[in-house]
Coordinates of C-alpha atoms and ligand atoms in Angstrom, one line a residue:
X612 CA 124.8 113.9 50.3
X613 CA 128.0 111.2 49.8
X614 CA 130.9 112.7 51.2
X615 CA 132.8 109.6 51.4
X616 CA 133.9 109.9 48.2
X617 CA 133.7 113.3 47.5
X618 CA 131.5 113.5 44.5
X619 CA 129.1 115.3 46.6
X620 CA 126.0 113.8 44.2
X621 CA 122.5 112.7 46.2
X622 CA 121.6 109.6 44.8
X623 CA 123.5 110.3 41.4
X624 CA 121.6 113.3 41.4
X625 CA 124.1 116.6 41.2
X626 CA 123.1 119.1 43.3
X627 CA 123.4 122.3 40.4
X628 CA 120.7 120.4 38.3
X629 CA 118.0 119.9 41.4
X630 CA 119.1 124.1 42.4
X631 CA 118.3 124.6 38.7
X632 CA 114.6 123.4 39.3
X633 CA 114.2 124.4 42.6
X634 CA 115.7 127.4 43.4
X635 CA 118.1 128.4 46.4
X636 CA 117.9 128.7 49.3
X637 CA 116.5 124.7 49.5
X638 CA 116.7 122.2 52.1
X639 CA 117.5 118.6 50.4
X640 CA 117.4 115.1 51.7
X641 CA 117.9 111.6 50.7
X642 CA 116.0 109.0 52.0
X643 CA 118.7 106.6 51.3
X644 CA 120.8 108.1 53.9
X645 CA 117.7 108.1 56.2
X646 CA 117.0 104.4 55.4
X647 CA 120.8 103.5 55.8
X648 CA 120.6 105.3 59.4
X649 CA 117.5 103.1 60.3
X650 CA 119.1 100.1 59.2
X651 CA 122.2 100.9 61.3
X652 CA 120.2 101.4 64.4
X653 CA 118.1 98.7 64.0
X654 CA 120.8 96.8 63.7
X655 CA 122.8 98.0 66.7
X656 CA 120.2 97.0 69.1
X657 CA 119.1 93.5 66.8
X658 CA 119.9 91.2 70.1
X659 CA 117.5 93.3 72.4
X660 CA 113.5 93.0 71.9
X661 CA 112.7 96.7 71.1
X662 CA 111.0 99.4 68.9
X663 CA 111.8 102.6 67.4
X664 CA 109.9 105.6 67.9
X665 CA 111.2 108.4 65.3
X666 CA 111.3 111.8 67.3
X667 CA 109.5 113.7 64.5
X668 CA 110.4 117.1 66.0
X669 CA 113.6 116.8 64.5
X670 CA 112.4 116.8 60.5
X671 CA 108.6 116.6 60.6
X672 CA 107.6 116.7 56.7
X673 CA 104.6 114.5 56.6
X674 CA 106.5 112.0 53.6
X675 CA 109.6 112.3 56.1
X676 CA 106.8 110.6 58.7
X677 CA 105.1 108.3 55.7
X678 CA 109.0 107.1 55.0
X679 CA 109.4 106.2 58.8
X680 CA 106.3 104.4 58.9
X681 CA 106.7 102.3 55.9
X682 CA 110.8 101.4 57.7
X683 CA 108.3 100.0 60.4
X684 CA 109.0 102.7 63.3
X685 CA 106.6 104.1 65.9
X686 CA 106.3 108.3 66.6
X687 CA 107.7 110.3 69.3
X688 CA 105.6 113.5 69.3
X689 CA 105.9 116.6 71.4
X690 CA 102.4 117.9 70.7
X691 CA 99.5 117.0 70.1
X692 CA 100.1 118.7 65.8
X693 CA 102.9 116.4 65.7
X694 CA 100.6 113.4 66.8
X695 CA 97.6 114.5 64.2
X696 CA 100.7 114.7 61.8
X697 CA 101.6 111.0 62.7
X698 CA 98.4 109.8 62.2
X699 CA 97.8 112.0 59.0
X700 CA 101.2 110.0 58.1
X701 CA 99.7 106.5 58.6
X702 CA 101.1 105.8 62.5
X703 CA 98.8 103.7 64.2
X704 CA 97.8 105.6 67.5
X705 CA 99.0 103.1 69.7
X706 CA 102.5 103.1 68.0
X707 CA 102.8 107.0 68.5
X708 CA 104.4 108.2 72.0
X709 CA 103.7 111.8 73.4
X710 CA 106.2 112.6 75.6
X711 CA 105.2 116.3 76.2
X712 CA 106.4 118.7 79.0
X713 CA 105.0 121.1 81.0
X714 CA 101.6 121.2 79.0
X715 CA 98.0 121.9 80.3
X716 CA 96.0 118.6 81.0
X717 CA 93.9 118.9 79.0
X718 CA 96.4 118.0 75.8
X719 CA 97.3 115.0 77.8
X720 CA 93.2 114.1 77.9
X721 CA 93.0 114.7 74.2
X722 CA 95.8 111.9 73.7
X723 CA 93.9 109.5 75.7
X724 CA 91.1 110.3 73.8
X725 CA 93.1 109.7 70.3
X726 CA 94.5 106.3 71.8
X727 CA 98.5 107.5 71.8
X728 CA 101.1 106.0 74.8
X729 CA 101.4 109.0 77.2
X730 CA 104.2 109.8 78.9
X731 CA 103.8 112.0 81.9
X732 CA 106.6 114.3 82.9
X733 CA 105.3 115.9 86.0
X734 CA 103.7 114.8 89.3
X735 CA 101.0 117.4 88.9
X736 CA 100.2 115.9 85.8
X737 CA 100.3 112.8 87.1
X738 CA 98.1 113.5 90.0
X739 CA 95.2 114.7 87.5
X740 CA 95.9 112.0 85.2
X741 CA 95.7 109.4 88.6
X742 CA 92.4 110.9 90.0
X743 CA 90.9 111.5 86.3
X744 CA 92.1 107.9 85.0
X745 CA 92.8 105.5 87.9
X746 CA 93.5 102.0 86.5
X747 CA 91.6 102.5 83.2
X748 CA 94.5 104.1 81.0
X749 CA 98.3 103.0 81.6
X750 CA 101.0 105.4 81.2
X751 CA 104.7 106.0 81.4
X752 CA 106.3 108.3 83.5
X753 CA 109.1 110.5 82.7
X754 CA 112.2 110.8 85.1
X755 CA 114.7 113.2 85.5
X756 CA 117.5 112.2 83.0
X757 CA 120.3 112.8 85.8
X758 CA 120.6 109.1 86.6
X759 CA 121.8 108.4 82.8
X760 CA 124.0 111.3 83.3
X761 CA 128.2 110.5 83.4
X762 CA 127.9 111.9 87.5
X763 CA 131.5 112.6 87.0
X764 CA 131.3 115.4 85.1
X765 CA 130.6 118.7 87.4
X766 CA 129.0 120.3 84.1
X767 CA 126.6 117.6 83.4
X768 CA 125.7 117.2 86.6
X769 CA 124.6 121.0 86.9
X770 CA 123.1 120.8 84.1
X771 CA 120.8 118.2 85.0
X772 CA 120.1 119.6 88.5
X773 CA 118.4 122.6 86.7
X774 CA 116.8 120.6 84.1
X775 CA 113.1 121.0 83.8
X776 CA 112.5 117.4 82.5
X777 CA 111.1 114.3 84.3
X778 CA 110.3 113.5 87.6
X779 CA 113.6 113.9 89.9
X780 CA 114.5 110.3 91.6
X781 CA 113.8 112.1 94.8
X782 CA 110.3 112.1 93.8
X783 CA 109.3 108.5 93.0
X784 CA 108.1 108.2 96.6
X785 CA 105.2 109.9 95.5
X786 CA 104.3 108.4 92.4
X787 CA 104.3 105.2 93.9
X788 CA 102.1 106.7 96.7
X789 CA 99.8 107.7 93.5
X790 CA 100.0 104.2 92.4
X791 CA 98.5 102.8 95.8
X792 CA 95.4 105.6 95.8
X793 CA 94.1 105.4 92.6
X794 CA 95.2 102.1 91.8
X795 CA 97.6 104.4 88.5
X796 CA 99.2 101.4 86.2
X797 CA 102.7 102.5 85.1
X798 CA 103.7 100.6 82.6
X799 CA 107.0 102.0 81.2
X800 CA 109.5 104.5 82.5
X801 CA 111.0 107.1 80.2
X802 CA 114.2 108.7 80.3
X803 CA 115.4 111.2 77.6
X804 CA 118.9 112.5 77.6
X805 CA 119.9 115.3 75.8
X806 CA 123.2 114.2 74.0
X807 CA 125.1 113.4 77.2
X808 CA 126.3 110.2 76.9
X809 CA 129.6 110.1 75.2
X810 CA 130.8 106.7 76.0
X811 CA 129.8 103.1 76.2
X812 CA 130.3 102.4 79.9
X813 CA 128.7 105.8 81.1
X814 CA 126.1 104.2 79.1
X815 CA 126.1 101.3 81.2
X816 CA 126.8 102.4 84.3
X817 CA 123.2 104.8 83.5
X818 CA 121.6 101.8 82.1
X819 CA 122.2 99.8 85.3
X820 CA 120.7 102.7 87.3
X821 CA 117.7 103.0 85.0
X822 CA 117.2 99.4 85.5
X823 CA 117.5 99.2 89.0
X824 CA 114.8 102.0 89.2
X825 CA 112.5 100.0 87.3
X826 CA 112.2 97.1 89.3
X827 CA 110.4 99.6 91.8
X828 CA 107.8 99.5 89.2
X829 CA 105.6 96.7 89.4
X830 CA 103.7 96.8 86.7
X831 CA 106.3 97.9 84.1
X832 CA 106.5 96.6 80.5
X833 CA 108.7 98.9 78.2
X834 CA 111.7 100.8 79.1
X835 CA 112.1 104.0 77.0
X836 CA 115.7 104.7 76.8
X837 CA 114.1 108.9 74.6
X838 CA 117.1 109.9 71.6
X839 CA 120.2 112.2 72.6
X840 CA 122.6 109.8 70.4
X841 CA 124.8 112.0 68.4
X842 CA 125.9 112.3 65.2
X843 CA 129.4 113.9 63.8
X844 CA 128.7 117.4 63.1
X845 CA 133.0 118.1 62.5
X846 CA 135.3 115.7 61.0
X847 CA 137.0 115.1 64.2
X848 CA 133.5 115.3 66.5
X849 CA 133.4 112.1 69.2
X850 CA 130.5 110.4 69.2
X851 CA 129.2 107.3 70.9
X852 CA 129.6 103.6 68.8
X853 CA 126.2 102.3 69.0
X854 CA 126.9 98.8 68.0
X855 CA 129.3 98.8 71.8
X856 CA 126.1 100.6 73.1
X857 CA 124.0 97.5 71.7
X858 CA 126.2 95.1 73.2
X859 CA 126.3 96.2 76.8
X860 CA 122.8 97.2 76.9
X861 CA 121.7 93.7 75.8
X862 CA 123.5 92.2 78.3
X863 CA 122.3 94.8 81.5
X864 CA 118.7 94.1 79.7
X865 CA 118.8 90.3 79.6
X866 CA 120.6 90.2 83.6
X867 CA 117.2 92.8 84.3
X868 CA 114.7 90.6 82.7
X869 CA 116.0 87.6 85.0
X870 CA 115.8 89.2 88.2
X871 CA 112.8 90.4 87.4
X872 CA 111.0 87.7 86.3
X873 CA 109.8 88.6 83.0
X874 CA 110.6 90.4 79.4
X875 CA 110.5 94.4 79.4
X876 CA 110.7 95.8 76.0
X877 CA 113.3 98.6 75.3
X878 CA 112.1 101.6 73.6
X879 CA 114.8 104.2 71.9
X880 CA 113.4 107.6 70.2
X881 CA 116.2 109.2 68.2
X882 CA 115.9 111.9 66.0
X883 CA 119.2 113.9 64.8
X884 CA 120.5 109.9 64.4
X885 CA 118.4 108.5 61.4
X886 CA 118.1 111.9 59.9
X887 CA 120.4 115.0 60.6
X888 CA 122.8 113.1 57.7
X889 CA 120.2 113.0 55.5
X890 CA 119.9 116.7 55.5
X891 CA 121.5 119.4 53.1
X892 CA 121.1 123.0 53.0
X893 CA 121.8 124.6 49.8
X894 CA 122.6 128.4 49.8
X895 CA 124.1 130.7 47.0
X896 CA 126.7 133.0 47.6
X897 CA 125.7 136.6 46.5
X898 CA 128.1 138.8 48.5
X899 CA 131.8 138.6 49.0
X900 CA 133.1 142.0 51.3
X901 CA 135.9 141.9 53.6
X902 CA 135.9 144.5 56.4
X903 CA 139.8 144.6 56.7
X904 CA 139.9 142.1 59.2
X905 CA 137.8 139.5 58.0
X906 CA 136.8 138.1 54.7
X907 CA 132.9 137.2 54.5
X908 CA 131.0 135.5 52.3
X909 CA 126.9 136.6 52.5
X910 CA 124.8 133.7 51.9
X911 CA 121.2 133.9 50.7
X912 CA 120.0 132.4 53.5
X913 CA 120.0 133.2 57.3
X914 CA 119.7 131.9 61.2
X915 CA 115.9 132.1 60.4
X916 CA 116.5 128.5 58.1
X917 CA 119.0 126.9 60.2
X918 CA 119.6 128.7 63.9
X919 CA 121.8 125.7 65.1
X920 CA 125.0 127.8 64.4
X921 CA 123.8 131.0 66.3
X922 CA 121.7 129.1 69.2
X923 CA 124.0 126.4 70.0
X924 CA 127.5 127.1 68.4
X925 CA 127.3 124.3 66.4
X926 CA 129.4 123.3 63.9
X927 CA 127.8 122.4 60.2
X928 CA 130.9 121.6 57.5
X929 CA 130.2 124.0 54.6
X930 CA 131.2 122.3 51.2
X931 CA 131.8 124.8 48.0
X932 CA 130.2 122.7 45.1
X933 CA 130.9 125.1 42.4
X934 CA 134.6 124.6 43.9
X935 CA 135.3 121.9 45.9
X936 CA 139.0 121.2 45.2
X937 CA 139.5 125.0 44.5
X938 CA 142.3 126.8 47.0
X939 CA 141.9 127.3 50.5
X940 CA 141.4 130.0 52.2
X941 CA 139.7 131.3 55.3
X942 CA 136.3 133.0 55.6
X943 CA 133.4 133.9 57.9
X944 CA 130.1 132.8 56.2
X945 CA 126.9 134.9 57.4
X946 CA 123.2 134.9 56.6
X947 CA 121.3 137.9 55.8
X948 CA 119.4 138.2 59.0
X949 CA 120.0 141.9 60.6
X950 CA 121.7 140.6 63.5
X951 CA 124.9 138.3 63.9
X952 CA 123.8 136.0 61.5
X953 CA 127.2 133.6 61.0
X954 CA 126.9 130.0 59.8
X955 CA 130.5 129.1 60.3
X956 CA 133.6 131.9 61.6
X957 CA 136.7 131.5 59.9
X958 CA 136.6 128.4 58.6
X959 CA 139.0 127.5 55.9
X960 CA 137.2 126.2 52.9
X961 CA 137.9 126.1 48.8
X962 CA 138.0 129.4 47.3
X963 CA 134.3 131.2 47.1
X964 CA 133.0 133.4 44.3
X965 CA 129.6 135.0 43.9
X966 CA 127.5 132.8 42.9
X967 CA 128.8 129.9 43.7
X968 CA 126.6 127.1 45.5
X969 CA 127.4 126.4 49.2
X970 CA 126.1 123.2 50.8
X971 CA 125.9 123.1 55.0
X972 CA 125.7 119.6 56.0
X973 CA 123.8 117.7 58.4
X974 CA 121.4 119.8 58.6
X975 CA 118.2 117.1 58.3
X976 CA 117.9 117.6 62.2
X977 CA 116.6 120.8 63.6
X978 CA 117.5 122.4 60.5
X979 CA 113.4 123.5 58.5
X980 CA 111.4 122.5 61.8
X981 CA 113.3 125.1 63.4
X982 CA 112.9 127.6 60.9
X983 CA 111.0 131.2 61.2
X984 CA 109.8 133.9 59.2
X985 CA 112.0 136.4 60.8
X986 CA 112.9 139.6 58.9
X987 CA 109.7 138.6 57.2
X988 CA 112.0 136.0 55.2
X989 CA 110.5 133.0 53.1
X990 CA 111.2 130.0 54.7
X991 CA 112.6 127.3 52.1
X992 CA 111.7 124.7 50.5
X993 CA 112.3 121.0 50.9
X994 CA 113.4 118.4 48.5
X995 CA 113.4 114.6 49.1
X996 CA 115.3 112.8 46.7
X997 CA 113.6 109.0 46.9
X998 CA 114.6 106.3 44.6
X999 CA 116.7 108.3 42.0
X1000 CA 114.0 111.4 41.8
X1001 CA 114.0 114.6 42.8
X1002 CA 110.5 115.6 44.8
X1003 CA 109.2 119.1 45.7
X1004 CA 107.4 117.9 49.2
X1005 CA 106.7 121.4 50.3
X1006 CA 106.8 124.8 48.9
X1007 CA 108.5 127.7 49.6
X1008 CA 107.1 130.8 51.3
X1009 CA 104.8 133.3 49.6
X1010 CA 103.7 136.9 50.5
X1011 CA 100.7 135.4 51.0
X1012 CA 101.7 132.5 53.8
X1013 CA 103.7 135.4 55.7
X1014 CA 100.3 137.7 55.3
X1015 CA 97.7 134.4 55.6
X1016 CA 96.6 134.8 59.4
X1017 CA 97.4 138.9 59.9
X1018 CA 93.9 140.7 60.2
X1019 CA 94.3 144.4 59.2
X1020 CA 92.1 146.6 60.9
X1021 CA 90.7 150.2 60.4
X1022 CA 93.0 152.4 62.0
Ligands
PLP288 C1 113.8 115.7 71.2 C2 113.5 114.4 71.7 C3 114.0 113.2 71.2 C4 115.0 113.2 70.1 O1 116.3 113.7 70.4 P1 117.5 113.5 69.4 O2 118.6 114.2 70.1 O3 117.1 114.2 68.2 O4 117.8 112.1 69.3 C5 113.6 112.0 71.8 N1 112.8 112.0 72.8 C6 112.2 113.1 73.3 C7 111.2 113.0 74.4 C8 112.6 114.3 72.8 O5 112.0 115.5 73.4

């Protein structure tokens, strides 16, 4: 959706005439935006030799998956349904990464078997891939994203003391000593942070480390710096500049390469960044009530289609299209989930009636994959607008999808 200059139209589209065909609540996205984004990133990190592995957690429609393909990207996958997706999709299996954590072996053996990089994010993993695999099958080993962290900041650093992901640093001993038995080929080292990294010489100063870690690793090839960049969610969110980012990476990279005596690729794995812009969700207003101390407006839609809000406190700008120069004023705007169910508290927006069509923004990224069938709601449906057209690519809920698997018994 352009906000830039305010005509809030996807691809000359209006949002009102796609509602009028598909109904509300509906999430809409426009692969220009998504294309633009790719574009951008690539372009950030031009000097470097690296790939890009879209994270398809974040929106995983299979033509979301095609589009990234035919832009040239690899797959991040989570499990191994996202990694049948990516090849459903057209990813060749060597191009898709499965960074899972804290899964059964056996998934892990089921990758190998498909052909996908795997990325191993435990030592006990990495003890049954080592005695299961010895030299025959190369993987990548996930560390403990503390290193990237900004060690300054008390919160972070907690944070990343209880994370569950990677292998801590404290660890590596024993890798290595896996390495030596089996004869294990590691041939890239992972680290994924979590939207941390706020500024370009944190970035550094976490790249260097990374890099310094790596030359531990004899037999490494690829670097895989995961996702975590972040987009702006509010008008005045701070957010890293990943052209700067580019810059000082390329030069830690090139220093790297010379000291240790040949090219490593860099690998990067975003997800909200190519398409959490690309995202709207369209809701109608059907109730306005005011309790005497607030004024609500009731939303046809709920946590259970976008749980950001509730589960993280984010912020998702809220623009009235049936009013968007109208007066402001202030109002809480909730879902009609039977809990606390608020997309945005006091916010001040243009004037909302009933009826009126809301957009909340940014909401390609963790916005339908996140979605449930809570309060035995339909989920939506999603709408790619792709070179000037409008495309249903998937349907919304039925009776029968929230009945399809329940067996009813005699009782
Ligand atoms: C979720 C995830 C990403 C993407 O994170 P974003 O914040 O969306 O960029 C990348 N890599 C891994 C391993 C992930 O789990």
């Amino acid at each position: 959706m352009n906000l830039q200059d305010q005509s809030y139209t996807i691809q000359g589209l209006q949002p009102e005439e796609i509602v009028s065909e598909f109904g509300t609540p509906l999430y809409v996205y426009d692969s220009s935006v998504i294309r633009q984004q790719v574009a951008k990133f690539q372009k950030a990190f031009a000097a470097i030799d690296h790939k890009v592995k879209y994270a398809a957690k974040a929106l995983t429609n299979i033509n979301i998956l095609k589009l990234m393909q035919r832009e040239g990207l690899g797959l991040d996958t989570v499990s191994l349904q996202e990694i049948k997706m990516g090849l459903q999709a057209g990813f060749a299996p060597q191009d898709i990464v499965f960074t899972p954590n804290c899964v059964d072996f056996s998934e892990i053996e089921e990758a190998v078997e498909i052909g996908t990089v795997i990325n191993i994010d435990n030592l006990s993993n990495l003890e049954k891939f080592a005695k299961k695999y010895g030299s025959s099958v190369p993987c990548f080993i996930r560390l403990n994203p503390f290193i990237v962290a900004d060690s300054q900041s008390e919160k972070v650093a907690h944070w990343h003391s209880q994370s569950k992901f990677g292998v801590a640093v404290s660890q590596l001993d024993q890798a290595h000593q896996l390495v030596e038995d089996y004869g294990l080929h590691i041939y890239g080292i992972h680290i994924h942070s979590s939207s941390v990294i706020m500024n370009p010489e944190i970035f550094q100063k976490g790249a260097e480390a990374v890099f310094e870690m790596a030359k531990q690793f004899k037999d490494l090839q690829y670097i895989d710096f995961g996702g975590g960049i972040k987009v702006p969610y509010a008008p005045d969110d701070q957010t890293i500049d990943i052209f700067q980012m580019g810059e000082r990476l390329h030069n830690v990279h090139q220093q790297f390469c010379r000291e240790f005596g040949k090219p490593v690729q860099l690998w990067f794995e975003p997800g909200r960044f190519l398409v959490s812009d690309c995202g709207a969700l369209l809701v109608k207003a059907v109730v306005r009530k005011d309790n005497g101390d607030r004024d609500f407006v009731g939303v046809d839609s709920g946590f259970n289609h976008l749980i950001r809000p509730m589960m993280y406190g984010a912020h998702h700008e809220i623009v009235n299209l049936s009013n968007p120069f109208g007066p402001r004023k202030e109002y809480t705007i909730v879902g009609n989930i039977c809990e606390i169910d608020n997309f945005a508290v006091n916010r001040s927006m243009p004037e909302v009636k009933e009826g009126d069509l809301l957009a909340i923004l940014n909401a390609g990224a963790y916005g339908y994959s996140m979605a449930s069938t809570y309060n035995s709601r339909f989920r939506p449906a999603e709408v790619l607008v792709h070179e000037g057209k409008a495309h249903l690519i998937r349907q919304r809920d039925t009776y029968e999808d929230l009945m399809r698997n329940q067996m009813e018994i005699n009782l």
